[in-house]
XYZ file of N, CA and C in Angstrom:
204
model
N 9.382 3.911 -29.364
C 8.605 2.792 -28.827
C 9.300 2.300 -27.562
N 8.570 2.327 -26.446
C 9.132 1.861 -25.187
C 8.849 0.391 -24.960
N 9.348 -0.122 -23.856
C 9.077 -1.512 -23.498
C 7.609 -1.677 -23.115
N 7.175 -2.915 -23.127
C 5.778 -3.178 -22.796
C 5.467 -2.749 -21.365
N 6.419 -2.939 -20.463
C 6.204 -2.588 -19.062
C 6.291 -1.081 -18.819
N 6.658 -0.324 -19.812
C 6.771 1.121 -19.640
C 5.428 1.820 -19.832
N 4.388 1.035 -20.125
C 3.062 1.628 -20.296
C 2.582 2.250 -18.994
N 1.814 3.308 -19.106
C 1.274 3.969 -17.913
C 0.334 3.023 -17.165
N -0.365 2.158 -17.897
C -1.295 1.223 -17.266
C -0.572 0.258 -16.335
N 0.681 -0.071 -16.642
C 1.437 -1.025 -15.824
C 1.778 -0.456 -14.455
N 1.709 0.842 -14.292
C 1.984 1.431 -12.978
C 0.921 1.053 -11.959
N -0.250 0.618 -12.431
C -1.339 0.250 -11.531
C -1.279 -1.216 -11.123
N -0.359 -2.001 -11.685
C -0.286 -3.430 -11.394
C 0.623 -3.671 -10.198
N 0.426 -4.782 -9.514
C 1.293 -5.147 -8.394
C 0.546 -5.153 -7.080
N 1.309 -4.992 -5.993
C 0.703 -4.970 -4.664
C -0.302 -3.832 -4.579
N -1.291 -4.005 -3.750
C -2.352 -3.005 -3.658
C -1.798 -1.662 -3.209
N -2.284 -0.563 -3.782
C -1.832 0.745 -3.316
C -2.272 0.977 -1.881
N -1.395 1.527 -1.080
C -1.696 1.741 0.328
C -1.014 0.740 1.227
N -0.584 -0.382 0.663
C 0.155 -1.373 1.435
C 1.586 -0.869 1.608
N 2.175 -1.038 2.780
C 3.559 -0.582 2.960
C 4.503 -1.200 1.937
N 5.436 -0.431 1.462
C 6.446 -0.799 0.458
C 5.830 -1.065 -0.909
N 4.632 -0.582 -1.146
C 4.012 -0.712 -2.451
C 4.089 0.633 -3.154
N 4.556 0.602 -4.381
C 4.630 1.838 -5.159
C 3.605 1.824 -6.283
N 2.582 1.001 -6.107
C 1.537 0.885 -7.116
C 0.678 2.141 -7.137
N 0.375 2.586 -8.329
C -0.399 3.817 -8.484
C -1.888 3.514 -8.325
N -2.600 4.201 -7.431
C -4.025 3.932 -7.268
C -4.845 4.566 -8.391
N -5.986 3.959 -8.678
C -6.924 4.563 -9.627
C -7.712 5.617 -8.858
N -7.445 6.877 -9.116
C -8.044 7.962 -8.351
C -8.802 8.868 -9.304
N -9.971 9.313 -8.858
C -10.781 10.208 -9.681
C -10.099 11.547 -9.857
N -9.473 12.043 -8.778
C -8.803 13.337 -8.809
C -7.600 13.279 -7.882
N -6.620 14.143 -8.115
C -5.407 14.126 -7.304
C -5.444 15.125 -6.159
N -6.617 15.643 -5.851
C -6.730 16.675 -4.827
C -6.499 16.173 -3.415
N -6.533 17.098 -2.478
C -6.275 16.795 -1.071
C -7.275 15.799 -0.500
N -8.516 15.854 -0.957
C -9.560 15.029 -0.364
C -9.678 13.638 -0.987
N -8.883 13.326 -1.971
C -9.028 12.070 -2.683
C -7.877 11.129 -2.352
N -8.178 10.102 -1.553
C -7.213 9.071 -1.158
C -5.961 9.666 -0.535
N -6.140 10.652 0.306
C -5.024 11.263 1.016
C -5.301 11.265 2.518
N -5.985 10.245 3.000
C -6.364 10.194 4.413
C -5.140 10.013 5.304
N -5.377 10.026 6.613
C -4.268 9.960 7.576
C -3.353 8.773 7.331
N -3.926 7.613 7.094
C -3.110 6.417 6.948
C -2.310 6.368 5.671
N -2.512 7.315 4.787
C -1.783 7.312 3.521
C -0.666 8.343 3.477
N -0.561 9.197 4.497
C 0.484 10.216 4.495
C 1.562 9.831 5.491
N 2.821 9.996 5.091
C 3.930 9.553 5.931
C 4.039 10.359 7.211
N 3.528 11.560 7.228
C 3.714 12.425 8.394
C 2.586 12.298 9.408
N 1.747 11.283 9.303
C 0.557 11.226 10.142
C 0.548 10.092 11.162
N 1.715 9.626 11.576
C 1.795 8.760 12.747
C 1.533 7.282 12.543
N 0.756 6.883 11.570
C 0.538 5.458 11.348
C 0.286 5.234 9.871
N 0.443 3.989 9.458
C 0.229 3.631 8.069
C -0.907 2.637 8.002
N -1.789 2.797 7.041
C -2.924 1.893 6.888
C -2.426 0.523 6.426
N -2.890 -0.540 7.071
C -2.513 -1.901 6.720
C -3.731 -2.648 6.203
N -3.485 -3.671 5.392
C -4.547 -4.563 4.976
C -4.754 -5.610 6.058
N -5.898 -6.249 6.057
C -6.206 -7.257 7.073
C -5.214 -8.411 7.003
N -4.801 -8.818 5.798
C -3.863 -9.933 5.670
C -2.528 -9.601 6.333
N -2.094 -8.356 6.233
C -0.837 -7.972 6.870
C -0.969 -7.948 8.383
N -2.116 -7.526 8.883
C -2.343 -7.529 10.330
C -2.300 -8.960 10.850
N -2.902 -9.907 10.111
C -2.874 -11.305 10.526
C -1.459 -11.869 10.499
N -0.654 -11.476 9.505
C 0.732 -11.939 9.444
C 1.522 -11.437 10.640
N 1.351 -10.179 10.997
C 2.057 -9.613 12.147
C 1.620 -10.315 13.424
N 0.320 -10.540 13.566
C -0.220 -11.210 14.746
C 0.326 -12.631 14.868
N 0.384 -13.360 13.742
C 0.920 -14.716 13.733
C 2.401 -14.710 14.100
N 3.148 -13.761 13.574
C 4.576 -13.650 13.878
C 4.796 -13.429 15.373
N 3.976 -12.585 15.990
C 4.103 -12.318 17.427
C 3.804 -13.583 18.227
N 2.773 -14.342 17.824
C 2.447 -15.584 18.527
C 3.595 -16.587 18.457
N 4.174 -16.755 17.270
C 5.284 -17.694 17.098
C 6.494 -17.230 17.889
N 6.747 -15.942 17.886
C 7.910 -15.381 18.581
C 7.794 -15.575 20.090
N 6.578 -15.449 20.634
C 6.382 -15.618 22.083
C 6.602 -17.057 22.525
N 6.265 -18.016 21.657
C 6.415 -19.427 22.022
C 7.878 -19.840 22.099
N 8.730 -19.228 21.318
C 10.143 -19.628 21.309
C 10.950 -18.906 22.373
């Protein structure tokens, strides 16, 4: 008997999958190449997909940084 957090279902909890520094497991129909493996999700493809909230945080940080 493992801990409650050791359940496979718990791997899907937390920050949204696809967000930088998130190790949350996405709910995927299949693990193939065409399923949730787009450019923004692969480390070797030049950019990482961001959520809108993260883009707003970065934008706000730049505005505050320019004022000081």
